[in-house]
């Protein structure tokens, strides 16, 4: 997001930066306000100015709660607010801000007693939850059944959907996981044990953070106290909150009606998290007396881009926000580029990026967007080869990378030696150690009061003796509190881990940078616990910073999944792999709701562009197995780029014109995509 012009800061008439509707929202009284409006209409700007307005009217910043989708987004908004407030430039820094999860983590520690929690609870990320579910599943004996029990990630999905939707297990299975219906009673037992296991270990998963917050607000006194800390609550991207989050907000506002939420139903992209477009539409009935404000002027995109995105949205089955208009005249039509294959797509994108860089558009003002993390693999390889710095957002998150998890598992053992999952992870890194030996080692440690150094007296199988010795020594050196500074702890761990790492990962070099980055981030922390908590709640958002530290004055090209691009904007946007199967993704083209969501994702992607939009798609996909051969299949252009949308694009092809043996590159390929498209929406 672009920040405000610095010339505007300090001006008394800063409200003149807003149009009439935005100003109405910014200066609204203390009742509930819903701002519902399309992309780029200044919703986020409105919220930032609202913060500034409140502070300028004397509201204590520490009594404002700002809920956003990422920490990055919160920071950017507060920077905008600081720039706008004429007095006290740093006041906005004291605003309570962050994601629902991070704010819950803070509040639950303050109200731990009332919530029946230990204030030192730890938070598990999604893959930890899966692992714990797996452990429980094995202990209950469900894993060894003849017919295959649902996999751990499916179990975690089912659990999360029940919790978030508030529906009972049967209903969730019937609607979303019908092939698991036969396991209903086992799943119920599994989830009960999972909850017990979490409580025994004093851990909360992501869903718990929201659930505990919601439940604790049932108590009148807690609700009064907790809600009473905040004079004003503001929420961005409200279309991606779910019923639990709405319930939390109602609980927080029992005795005070000042709440402002902003969102765009057309950009709702987290349906699979049981988020619900209804949430935003039901706001007026959930917060009686709400004032509803609509914004229709788009300030982000030039007119030709806006026309294309408006046309795209015409396909939506249901929509509530209107077509947008823009005063940003001129500008070029978006370009739809048919590429012969992925390599040509990479070449095309890189050529345009560099061309614009030469024209003075920094790399970081340009972004390449894609539906799923791995779709940028070959582009990344090419960027590395050409020494072009980039940062990748979304996809496999930093903390989910196996090698990062390995290293973090050591720290977790030191922090909480009862953390079985971390023990299993670390023990099974050793050559010659499988689940049985790991279980036996853990039993031994348990008998010795969970002292990590007691591993020294464990009697391992001969094949594992050497590794076990090194591990025990590392743990011995590190046990006994935070004696060493955190980076020194990591260094000692790496003394043990690096040789293991070299052995188990095929291509260790790029991964090594992640370990270095982890060590670097750790340098900013005094306490191991705080470090571990932040890693789970606000993990570094970029990975694959593989081409080295950004050179060229700290400039880098942005690569991002569409999900992680939410709320952002760039001068030039390249949406790659706009082929059916990638967009909509194959896995999400099953039901009408899923397709609807894929369309909204496409809308989110294209509406990130300010001045230039390129949509590219490769005609051929080579099959990885036969990389040297010529085995390939042909792709079709994304069904969302129908005739009406394509008419708003200029067309281009890369390399040679497609030859006779290739299907027509256009949407009128005789395969009647338009017809298929319509049928999907019947
Ligand atoms: P999205 O739906 O994508 O989150 P949004 O509605 O939050 O978009 P913003 O990001 O707040 O929109 O604003 C889009 C762009 O328009 C930003 O560059 C912002 O600074 C600019 N903008 C918003 N309102 C105005 C205005 N009244 N005058 C000039 N520029 C504006
Ligand atoms: Mg926004």
XYZ file of C-alpha atoms and ligand atoms in Angstrom:
714
model
C 0.000 0.000 0.000
C 1.289 3.408 -0.783
C 1.758 5.600 2.202
C 0.434 9.109 2.326
C 2.398 11.899 0.795
C 4.721 13.214 3.426
C 3.707 16.719 2.422
C 0.280 15.992 3.832
C 1.495 15.277 7.311
C 1.152 18.070 9.741
C -1.519 19.803 7.694
C -4.554 20.926 9.627
C -6.923 20.170 6.772
C -5.929 16.572 6.304
C -9.555 15.533 6.162
C -9.581 17.106 2.707
C -7.637 14.030 1.522
C -10.906 12.142 1.780
C -14.071 12.114 -0.269
C -17.386 12.865 1.369
C -18.309 9.272 2.220
C -14.860 8.484 3.549
C -14.997 11.620 5.671
C -18.407 10.624 6.977
C -16.919 7.323 8.168
C -13.768 8.868 9.586
C -15.650 11.440 11.630
C -18.628 9.251 12.561
C -19.893 9.291 16.136
C -19.637 6.408 18.550
C -22.158 3.971 17.080
C -21.451 0.926 14.889
C -20.361 1.669 11.318
C -20.031 -0.693 8.367
C -18.105 0.486 5.337
C -18.842 -1.894 2.497
C -17.097 -1.146 -0.749
C -15.126 -2.592 -3.630
C -11.401 -2.913 -4.088
C -9.227 0.174 -3.989
C -11.971 2.514 -2.798
C -9.983 3.586 0.240
C -11.440 1.375 2.967
C -8.077 0.810 4.592
C -7.198 4.465 4.203
C -10.493 5.339 5.870
C -9.682 3.142 8.864
C -6.203 4.618 9.165
C -7.649 8.132 9.101
C -10.253 7.114 11.627
C -7.457 6.132 14.014
C -5.802 9.476 13.316
C -9.086 11.322 13.829
C -9.798 9.643 17.135
C -6.312 10.403 18.426
C -6.600 14.002 17.282
C -9.833 14.247 19.271
C -7.997 13.190 22.403
C -8.764 9.467 22.526
C -5.983 7.584 24.285
C -4.317 5.469 21.541
C -3.933 2.588 24.000
C -7.737 2.471 24.189
C -8.118 1.828 20.455
C -8.131 -1.754 19.157
C -7.263 -2.208 15.488
C -7.746 -5.699 14.056
C -6.141 -6.523 10.740
C -5.293 -9.534 8.695
C -1.536 -9.471 9.242
C 0.870 -7.629 11.474
C 2.357 -6.062 8.363
C -1.033 -4.570 7.475
C -1.496 -3.172 10.976
C 1.917 -1.560 10.863
C 1.269 0.067 7.533
C -2.022 1.469 8.722
C -0.541 2.909 11.858
C 2.197 4.503 9.787
C -0.505 6.092 7.658
C -2.329 7.254 10.756
C 0.838 8.705 12.251
C 1.487 10.573 9.053
C -2.007 12.029 9.163
C -2.207 13.121 12.783
C -0.757 16.544 13.032
C 0.118 16.292 16.689
C 2.098 13.521 18.392
C 3.505 11.597 15.465
C 4.253 8.460 17.440
C 0.992 8.302 19.342
C -0.378 5.720 16.927
C 2.346 3.324 18.047
C 0.439 2.753 21.282
C -2.689 1.517 19.539
C -3.513 -2.128 20.308
C -3.173 -3.714 16.908
C -2.674 -7.026 15.181
C -4.528 -10.081 14.042
C -7.405 -11.566 16.023
C -5.081 -14.394 17.005
C -2.231 -12.217 18.219
C -4.553 -9.931 20.169
C -6.238 -12.951 21.714
C -2.864 -14.313 22.776
C -2.179 -11.057 24.615
C -5.596 -10.754 26.218
C -5.836 -14.409 27.266
C -2.585 -14.136 29.185
C -3.981 -11.135 31.026
C -7.238 -12.944 31.753
C -5.726 -16.424 32.108
C -7.281 -17.013 35.507
C -10.785 -16.360 34.279
C -10.204 -18.529 31.221
C -8.944 -21.430 33.324
C -5.624 -21.283 31.526
C -2.063 -21.290 32.707
C -0.735 -17.863 31.783
C 2.346 -19.574 30.373
C 0.382 -21.537 27.792
C 2.101 -22.101 24.470
C 0.540 -21.765 21.057
C 0.798 -24.495 18.436
C 0.783 -23.793 14.762
C -1.271 -25.742 12.297
C 1.268 -28.453 11.611
C 1.819 -29.001 15.330
C -1.915 -29.526 15.694
C -1.806 -32.070 12.923
C 1.070 -33.862 14.580
C -0.683 -33.923 17.921
C -3.833 -35.241 16.293
C -1.683 -37.888 14.675
C -0.150 -38.883 17.969
C -3.547 -39.156 19.622
C -4.842 -41.089 16.647
C -2.047 -43.612 16.953
C -2.517 -43.994 20.683
C -6.207 -44.650 20.187
C -5.281 -47.324 17.675
C -7.172 -45.689 14.807
C -4.139 -45.512 12.609
C -3.727 -49.257 12.310
C -7.237 -50.110 11.104
C -7.540 -52.037 7.883
C -9.679 -49.481 6.119
C -7.872 -46.242 5.934
C -8.700 -43.768 8.641
C -8.713 -40.122 7.443
C -5.252 -38.614 7.289
C -4.050 -36.238 9.977
C -4.560 -33.122 7.889
C -8.085 -34.199 6.988
C -8.810 -34.799 10.668
C -7.472 -31.339 11.470
C -9.634 -29.826 8.710
C -12.737 -31.542 10.024
C -12.021 -30.466 13.576
C -11.361 -26.883 12.549
C -14.474 -26.695 10.433
C -16.658 -27.951 13.291
C -15.147 -25.442 15.660
C -15.364 -22.501 13.295
C -18.774 -23.133 11.828
C -20.376 -24.172 15.099
C -21.976 -27.097 13.225
C -21.970 -30.565 14.740
C -19.632 -33.243 13.457
C -22.319 -35.121 11.496
C -23.370 -32.037 9.597
C -19.805 -31.102 8.760
C -19.054 -34.625 7.548
C -22.201 -34.811 5.460
C -21.557 -31.530 3.725
C -17.833 -31.402 3.377
C -16.269 -34.792 4.074
C -18.896 -37.374 3.106
C -16.232 -40.035 2.532
C -15.365 -39.833 6.231
C -18.909 -40.388 7.492
C -18.199 -44.000 8.357
C -15.651 -42.812 10.901
C -17.941 -40.398 12.724
C -17.775 -42.061 16.122
C -13.998 -42.576 15.966
C -13.525 -38.956 14.959
C -15.601 -37.827 17.884
C -13.436 -39.856 20.269
C -10.327 -38.556 18.552
C -11.332 -34.925 18.967
C -12.215 -35.417 22.609
C -8.781 -36.920 23.248
C -7.161 -34.177 21.224
C -8.769 -31.543 23.440
C -7.591 -33.420 26.526
C -4.100 -33.728 25.114
C -3.949 -29.989 24.504
C -5.114 -29.248 28.020
C -2.590 -31.632 29.571
C 0.204 -30.014 27.644
C -1.056 -26.476 28.266
C -1.102 -25.669 24.604
C -3.667 -23.840 22.510
C -4.085 -24.270 18.779
C -5.059 -21.427 16.455
C -8.751 -22.167 16.761
C -8.510 -22.233 20.553
C -7.230 -18.684 20.560
C -10.511 -17.543 19.062
C -12.693 -20.001 20.960
C -11.308 -19.183 24.383
C -11.641 -15.491 23.654
C -15.255 -15.974 22.616
C -16.152 -18.151 25.593
C -14.509 -15.979 28.201
C -16.688 -13.116 27.017
C -19.797 -15.071 28.054
C -18.960 -13.944 31.534
C -20.605 -10.587 32.090
C -17.855 -9.256 34.349
C -15.051 -10.318 32.024
C -16.856 -8.846 29.044
C -17.281 -5.573 30.883
C -13.647 -5.464 31.915
C -12.111 -6.637 28.655
C -14.427 -4.648 26.396
C -14.018 -1.680 28.693
C -10.313 -1.470 27.899
C -11.190 -0.181 24.466
C -13.153 2.926 23.590
C -13.063 2.059 19.895
C -12.675 -1.134 17.891
C -11.804 -1.085 14.181
C -11.596 -4.085 11.849
C -10.168 -4.268 8.321
C -10.997 -7.004 5.763
C -14.171 -7.856 7.606
C -15.346 -10.091 4.748
C -12.797 -12.675 5.836
C -13.835 -12.974 9.450
C -16.037 -15.835 10.562
C -18.938 -16.269 12.950
C -16.635 -16.751 15.942
C -14.886 -13.494 15.254
C -18.223 -11.714 14.886
C -19.250 -13.233 18.220
C -16.055 -11.959 19.819
C -16.758 -8.471 18.562
C -20.304 -8.593 19.924
C -18.945 -9.724 23.278
C -16.366 -6.966 23.300
C -19.046 -4.370 22.541
C -21.702 -5.290 25.067
C -21.445 -2.010 26.878
C -20.046 0.261 24.217
C -21.232 0.551 20.631
C -18.170 2.071 19.024
C -17.077 -0.328 16.339
C -16.186 0.237 12.713
C -15.672 -2.607 10.257
C -14.725 -2.312 6.596
C -14.819 -4.942 3.894
C -15.765 -6.026 0.403
C -17.952 -9.078 -0.092
C -16.493 -9.511 -3.589
C -13.080 -10.165 -2.050
C -14.063 -12.830 0.436
C -11.460 -15.546 -0.068
C -11.329 -17.611 3.079
C -14.479 -19.648 2.733
C -12.510 -22.769 3.539
C -11.798 -21.330 6.918
C -15.526 -21.206 7.439
C -15.425 -17.470 6.987
C -18.692 -16.261 5.733
C -19.758 -13.526 3.380
C -22.928 -13.429 5.432
C -20.959 -12.049 8.287
C -20.460 -8.714 6.618
C -24.023 -8.568 5.333
C -25.422 -9.404 8.750
C -23.423 -6.731 10.517
C -26.327 -4.238 10.612
C -28.602 -6.756 12.297
C -25.917 -7.888 14.720
C -25.063 -4.331 15.689
C -28.405 -2.542 15.718
C -28.347 1.073 14.714
C -25.332 0.523 12.457
C -24.640 3.176 9.892
C -23.810 1.654 6.489
C -21.504 3.609 4.213
C -20.738 2.667 0.624
C -17.770 3.844 -1.412
C -17.764 3.627 -5.190
C -14.809 5.594 -6.436
C -11.713 3.536 -7.034
C -8.487 5.465 -6.506
C -6.086 2.654 -7.245
C -6.353 1.507 -10.822
C -6.341 3.272 -14.146
C -9.629 3.112 -15.992
C -8.798 0.323 -18.459
C -7.801 -1.986 -15.618
C -10.919 -1.109 -13.666
C -13.060 -1.879 -16.687
C -11.493 -5.327 -16.941
C -11.987 -6.091 -13.247
C -15.576 -4.803 -13.332
C -16.229 -7.125 -16.272
C -14.705 -10.025 -14.367
C -16.991 -9.425 -11.432
C -20.059 -9.514 -13.692
C -19.675 -13.296 -13.548
C -20.205 -13.459 -9.803
C -23.396 -15.243 -8.902
C -24.061 -13.027 -5.921
C -22.636 -9.623 -5.247
C -23.519 -6.634 -3.214
C -20.992 -3.952 -3.991
C -21.531 -2.013 -7.173
C -19.347 -1.431 -10.192
C -16.612 1.028 -9.429
C -15.511 4.092 -11.312
C -12.162 5.777 -11.476
C -10.906 9.206 -12.345
C -7.517 7.778 -13.214
C -7.826 8.383 -16.930
C -5.391 7.258 -19.575
C -3.263 4.281 -18.787
C -2.827 1.160 -20.811
C -5.208 -1.671 -21.347
C -4.285 -4.785 -19.426
C -2.461 -7.382 -21.508
C -3.363 -11.045 -21.824
C -0.283 -12.994 -22.865
C -0.341 -16.483 -24.298
C 3.000 -18.186 -23.768
C 4.164 -21.357 -25.431
C 5.293 -22.830 -22.158
C 6.330 -21.968 -18.666
C 9.858 -20.990 -19.672
C 8.550 -18.423 -22.086
C 6.198 -17.172 -19.422
C 9.177 -16.651 -17.106
C 11.154 -14.908 -19.831
C 8.255 -12.657 -20.693
C 7.589 -11.610 -17.118
C 11.261 -10.992 -16.358
C 11.690 -8.954 -19.542
C 8.731 -6.696 -18.635
C 9.889 -6.358 -15.039
C 13.365 -5.260 -16.112
C 11.992 -2.980 -18.810
C 9.939 -1.148 -16.229
C 12.779 -1.152 -13.774
C 14.840 0.675 -16.396
C 11.992 3.181 -16.668
C 12.335 3.928 -12.981
C 9.756 1.602 -11.450
C 11.486 -0.086 -8.554
C 11.278 -3.850 -8.328
C 9.326 -3.669 -5.090
C 6.598 -1.695 -6.808
C 6.036 -4.687 -9.076
C 4.524 -8.007 -8.059
C 4.115 -11.434 -9.588
C 1.004 -13.181 -8.290
C -0.035 -16.829 -8.482
C -2.734 -19.060 -7.084
C -0.587 -21.602 -5.218
C 2.899 -21.302 -3.743
C 4.679 -23.827 -5.922
C 3.587 -22.131 -9.149
C 6.510 -19.751 -8.844
C 9.159 -22.488 -8.557
C 10.574 -22.218 -12.044
C 10.342 -18.427 -12.055
C 12.323 -18.347 -8.819
C 15.008 -20.553 -10.309
C 15.278 -18.176 -13.245
C 15.415 -15.097 -10.984
C 18.214 -16.689 -9.011
C 20.053 -17.568 -12.188
C 19.820 -13.976 -13.374
C 20.669 -12.561 -9.988
C 17.422 -10.631 -9.593
C 16.510 -10.213 -5.918
C 13.023 -11.164 -4.853
C 10.931 -11.884 -1.801
C 8.171 -14.374 -1.697
C 5.066 -13.995 0.400
C 2.689 -16.817 1.227
C 3.059 -20.314 -0.043
C 5.016 -22.458 2.313
C 5.408 -20.209 5.257
C 8.792 -19.777 6.786
C 7.946 -21.676 9.923
C 6.469 -24.572 8.028
C 9.687 -25.335 6.190
C 10.922 -28.669 7.531
C 14.427 -27.492 8.354
C 13.140 -24.446 10.237
C 10.822 -26.702 12.199
C 13.744 -28.970 13.030
C 15.729 -26.147 14.514
C 12.751 -24.700 16.357
C 12.009 -28.148 17.837
C 15.307 -27.998 19.768
C 14.320 -24.673 21.275
C 10.922 -26.044 22.175
C 12.461 -28.978 24.021
C 14.617 -26.602 26.017
C 11.602 -24.412 26.776
C 9.241 -27.238 27.621
C 10.874 -30.678 27.952
C 7.424 -32.254 28.100
C 6.835 -31.242 24.489
C 6.575 -34.731 23.036
C 6.133 -33.563 19.479
C 9.356 -31.628 19.537
C 11.136 -34.638 21.035
C 9.868 -36.957 18.334
C 10.908 -34.537 15.654
C 14.423 -34.169 17.002
C 14.995 -37.818 17.883
C 13.840 -39.033 14.510
C 16.404 -36.829 12.816
C 19.040 -39.264 14.027
C 20.232 -42.043 11.819
C 18.930 -45.367 13.089
C 16.095 -43.855 15.155
C 12.501 -44.615 14.199
C 9.251 -44.135 16.110
C 9.836 -47.130 18.391
C 13.276 -46.013 19.566
C 12.053 -42.447 19.902
C 9.152 -43.617 22.077
C 11.567 -45.633 24.242
C 13.942 -42.665 24.574
C 11.072 -40.426 25.558
C 9.950 -42.965 28.172
C 13.449 -42.883 29.606
C 13.472 -39.084 29.742
C 10.031 -39.115 31.386
C 11.329 -41.448 34.100
C 14.116 -38.963 34.710
C 11.895 -36.004 35.429
C 11.965 -34.756 31.833
C 15.488 -33.464 32.143
C 16.796 -33.207 28.568
C 20.307 -34.114 29.637
C 19.061 -37.468 30.967
C 19.256 -38.640 27.381
C 22.952 -39.202 28.141
C 22.081 -42.301 30.168
C 19.722 -43.756 27.562
C 20.876 -46.960 25.926
C 20.242 -46.564 22.174
C 20.531 -49.183 19.429
C 24.101 -49.461 18.175
C 23.306 -47.817 14.854
C 22.038 -44.710 16.638
C 24.708 -44.507 19.321
C 26.901 -41.916 17.687
C 24.103 -39.474 16.839
C 22.457 -39.932 20.207
C 25.703 -39.042 21.921
C 26.076 -35.801 19.989
C 22.458 -34.867 20.615
C 22.702 -35.547 24.335
C 25.813 -33.417 24.584
C 24.167 -30.513 22.811
C 21.158 -30.715 25.105
C 23.383 -30.974 28.158
C 25.258 -27.841 27.111
C 22.022 -25.941 26.687
C 19.807 -27.117 29.521
C 19.127 -25.006 32.560
C 17.298 -21.901 31.467
C 18.228 -19.042 29.205
C 21.860 -18.923 30.319
C 23.182 -18.333 26.843
C 21.831 -15.560 24.643
C 19.338 -16.891 22.117
C 21.591 -16.640 19.045
C 24.309 -18.475 20.981
C 21.821 -21.223 21.793
C 20.973 -21.534 18.134
C 24.622 -21.612 17.223
C 25.215 -24.501 19.615
C 22.226 -26.337 18.232
C 23.528 -25.846 14.741
C 26.799 -27.399 15.807
C 24.812 -30.581 16.193
C 22.185 -30.011 13.542
C 24.170 -28.840 10.520
C 25.784 -32.220 9.730
C 22.388 -33.890 10.154
C 20.833 -31.296 7.896
C 23.446 -31.913 5.187
C 22.608 -35.594 5.302
C 18.830 -35.388 5.133
C 18.180 -32.578 2.645
C 19.050 -33.065 -0.957
C 19.618 -29.437 -1.744
C 20.755 -27.853 1.509
C 22.163 -24.592 0.219
C 19.041 -22.448 -0.235
C 17.659 -23.876 2.990
C 20.713 -22.829 4.897
C 19.744 -19.197 4.395
C 16.514 -19.833 6.272
C 18.501 -21.110 9.231
C 20.687 -18.046 9.083
C 17.612 -15.861 8.913
C 16.191 -17.600 11.970
C 19.409 -16.962 13.852
C 19.283 -13.352 12.752
C 15.678 -12.854 13.865
C 16.493 -14.486 17.193
C 19.076 -11.775 17.741
C 16.237 -9.347 18.399
C 14.842 -11.371 21.313
C 15.762 -11.506 24.951
C 13.577 -14.437 25.851
C 13.250 -17.794 24.180
C 9.588 -18.013 25.071
C 8.707 -14.704 23.461
C 10.615 -15.733 20.376
C 8.768 -19.044 20.097
C 5.368 -17.398 20.616
C 5.982 -14.735 18.001
C 7.181 -17.306 15.508
C 3.840 -19.057 15.728
C 1.593 -16.017 15.819
C 3.389 -13.624 13.526
C 5.780 -15.721 11.496
C 8.085 -13.952 9.083
C 5.968 -13.640 5.993
C 8.588 -14.027 3.351
C 10.650 -17.027 2.436
C 12.694 -17.934 -0.539
C 14.747 -14.819 -0.132
C 17.142 -17.070 -1.888
C 18.891 -14.821 -4.285
C 20.797 -13.283 -1.441
C 20.381 -10.154 0.595
C 18.641 -7.526 -1.501
C 21.116 -5.454 -3.426
C 20.221 -2.499 -5.641
C 19.408 -0.268 -2.687
C 17.370 -2.853 -0.862
C 15.108 -3.436 -3.794
C 13.459 -6.720 -4.616
C 10.712 -8.071 -6.816
C 7.630 -9.202 -4.925
C 6.370 -12.734 -5.491
C 3.163 -13.568 -3.708
C 0.300 -15.969 -3.543
C -2.983 -14.222 -4.202
C -4.076 -14.871 -0.632
C -1.071 -13.021 0.738
C -1.552 -10.125 -1.671
C -4.801 -9.115 -0.027
C -5.040 -5.409 0.714
C -1.783 -4.605 -1.132
C -1.210 -2.647 -4.334
C 1.615 -2.364 -6.862
C 2.303 -0.233 -9.928
C 2.652 -3.342 -12.084
C 1.064 -6.700 -11.469
C 1.784 -9.942 -13.318
C -0.776 -12.651 -12.739
C 0.889 -15.854 -13.964
C -0.503 -19.313 -14.698
C -3.936 -17.993 -15.602
C -4.872 -21.363 -16.985
C -7.741 -23.583 -16.022
C -6.498 -25.978 -13.383
C -4.334 -23.293 -11.818
C -7.036 -20.623 -11.782
C -9.444 -21.984 -10.762
C -7.193 -24.475 -9.036
C -8.138 -28.055 -9.864
C -8.627 -28.860 -6.237
C -11.146 -26.046 -5.878
C -13.233 -26.500 -8.990
C -15.593 -29.036 -7.474
C -18.551 -27.087 -6.220
C -20.235 -23.878 -7.181
C -19.178 -22.237 -3.924
C -15.576 -23.179 -4.522
C -15.684 -21.812 -8.039
C -17.239 -18.619 -6.765
C -14.373 -18.238 -4.376
C -11.835 -18.851 -7.144
C -13.469 -16.082 -9.138
C -13.167 -13.737 -6.183
C -9.510 -14.728 -5.862
C -8.981 -13.793 -9.495
C -10.689 -10.504 -8.745
C -8.446 -9.870 -5.758
C -5.375 -10.582 -7.901
C -6.279 -8.234 -10.739
C -7.456 -5.414 -8.504
C -3.975 -5.123 -6.966
C -2.722 -3.328 -10.105
C -2.425 0.430 -10.259
C -0.977 1.175 -13.696
C -0.119 -2.046 -15.489
C -1.645 -5.483 -15.435
C -0.310 -8.508 -17.306
C -2.127 -11.801 -17.196
C -0.071 -14.667 -18.585
C -0.712 -18.325 -19.208
C 1.403 -21.108 -20.687
C -0.108 -23.214 -23.420
C 1.925 -26.298 -22.643
C 2.877 -27.907 -19.390
C 5.736 -30.359 -19.572
C 5.449 -33.376 -17.381
C 8.130 -33.312 -14.802
C 8.866 -36.986 -15.074
C 9.890 -36.520 -18.676
C 11.619 -33.230 -18.458
C 14.117 -34.272 -21.110
C 11.516 -35.653 -23.391
C 8.686 -33.773 -25.003
C 5.776 -35.169 -23.025
C 3.425 -32.321 -22.407
C -0.197 -31.455 -22.186
C -2.095 -28.435 -23.390
C -3.724 -25.984 -21.082
C -6.821 -23.880 -21.510
C -7.133 -20.267 -20.607
C -8.837 -19.712 -17.273
C -12.587 -19.941 -17.645
C -12.898 -16.645 -15.794
C -11.379 -14.801 -18.747
C -14.518 -15.038 -20.819
C -15.209 -13.005 -23.977
C -16.413 -9.987 -22.069
C -13.314 -9.889 -19.945
C -10.950 -10.638 -22.819
C -12.449 -7.771 -24.777
C -10.977 -5.447 -22.175
C -7.491 -6.839 -22.723
C -4.874 -6.371 -25.409
C -3.560 -9.727 -26.573
C 0.019 -10.865 -27.012
C 1.856 -14.101 -27.624
C 5.432 -14.967 -26.815
C 7.994 -16.513 -29.117
C 6.696 -17.863 -32.371
C 3.051 -17.705 -33.187
C 1.379 -20.890 -32.080
C 1.589 -23.446 -34.868
C -1.097 -25.479 -36.495
C -0.746 -28.350 -34.077
C -1.633 -26.134 -31.166
C -5.163 -25.339 -30.133
C -6.264 -21.774 -30.621
C -4.854 -19.663 -27.831
C -8.057 -17.743 -27.413
C -11.130 -18.395 -25.396
C -13.054 -19.342 -28.530
C -11.204 -22.595 -28.820
C -14.197 -24.631 -29.880
C -14.236 -26.207 -26.460
C -16.993 -23.834 -25.468
C -15.417 -22.596 -22.294
C -18.088 -19.947 -22.152
C -20.781 -22.576 -22.190
C -18.999 -24.650 -19.583
C -18.498 -21.563 -17.550
C -22.188 -20.724 -17.582
C -23.194 -24.285 -16.793
C -21.097 -24.131 -13.665
C -23.192 -21.295 -12.385
C -26.597 -22.770 -13.245
P -8.690 -3.161 -0.920
O -10.118 -3.529 -1.084
O -7.858 -3.690 -2.002
O -8.181 -3.481 0.460
P -9.086 -0.452 -0.070
O -10.524 -0.153 -0.286
O -8.657 -0.753 1.303
O -8.614 -1.562 -1.090
P -6.981 1.501 -0.004
O -5.859 0.540 -0.052
O -7.293 2.163 1.274
O -8.281 0.796 -0.610
O -6.789 2.627 -1.087
C -6.412 2.336 -2.430
C -5.521 3.446 -2.959
O -6.291 4.618 -3.164
C -4.418 3.817 -2.006
O -3.267 4.125 -2.762
C -4.965 5.042 -1.323
O -3.943 5.876 -0.819
C -5.740 5.722 -2.434
N -6.864 6.558 -1.972
C -7.903 6.155 -1.210
N -8.761 7.168 -0.978
C -8.264 8.255 -1.618
C -8.677 9.622 -1.766
N -9.800 10.080 -1.213
N -7.901 10.430 -2.498
C -6.758 9.992 -3.063
N -6.312 8.717 -2.974
C -7.037 7.853 -2.254
Mg -7.806 -2.491 2.155
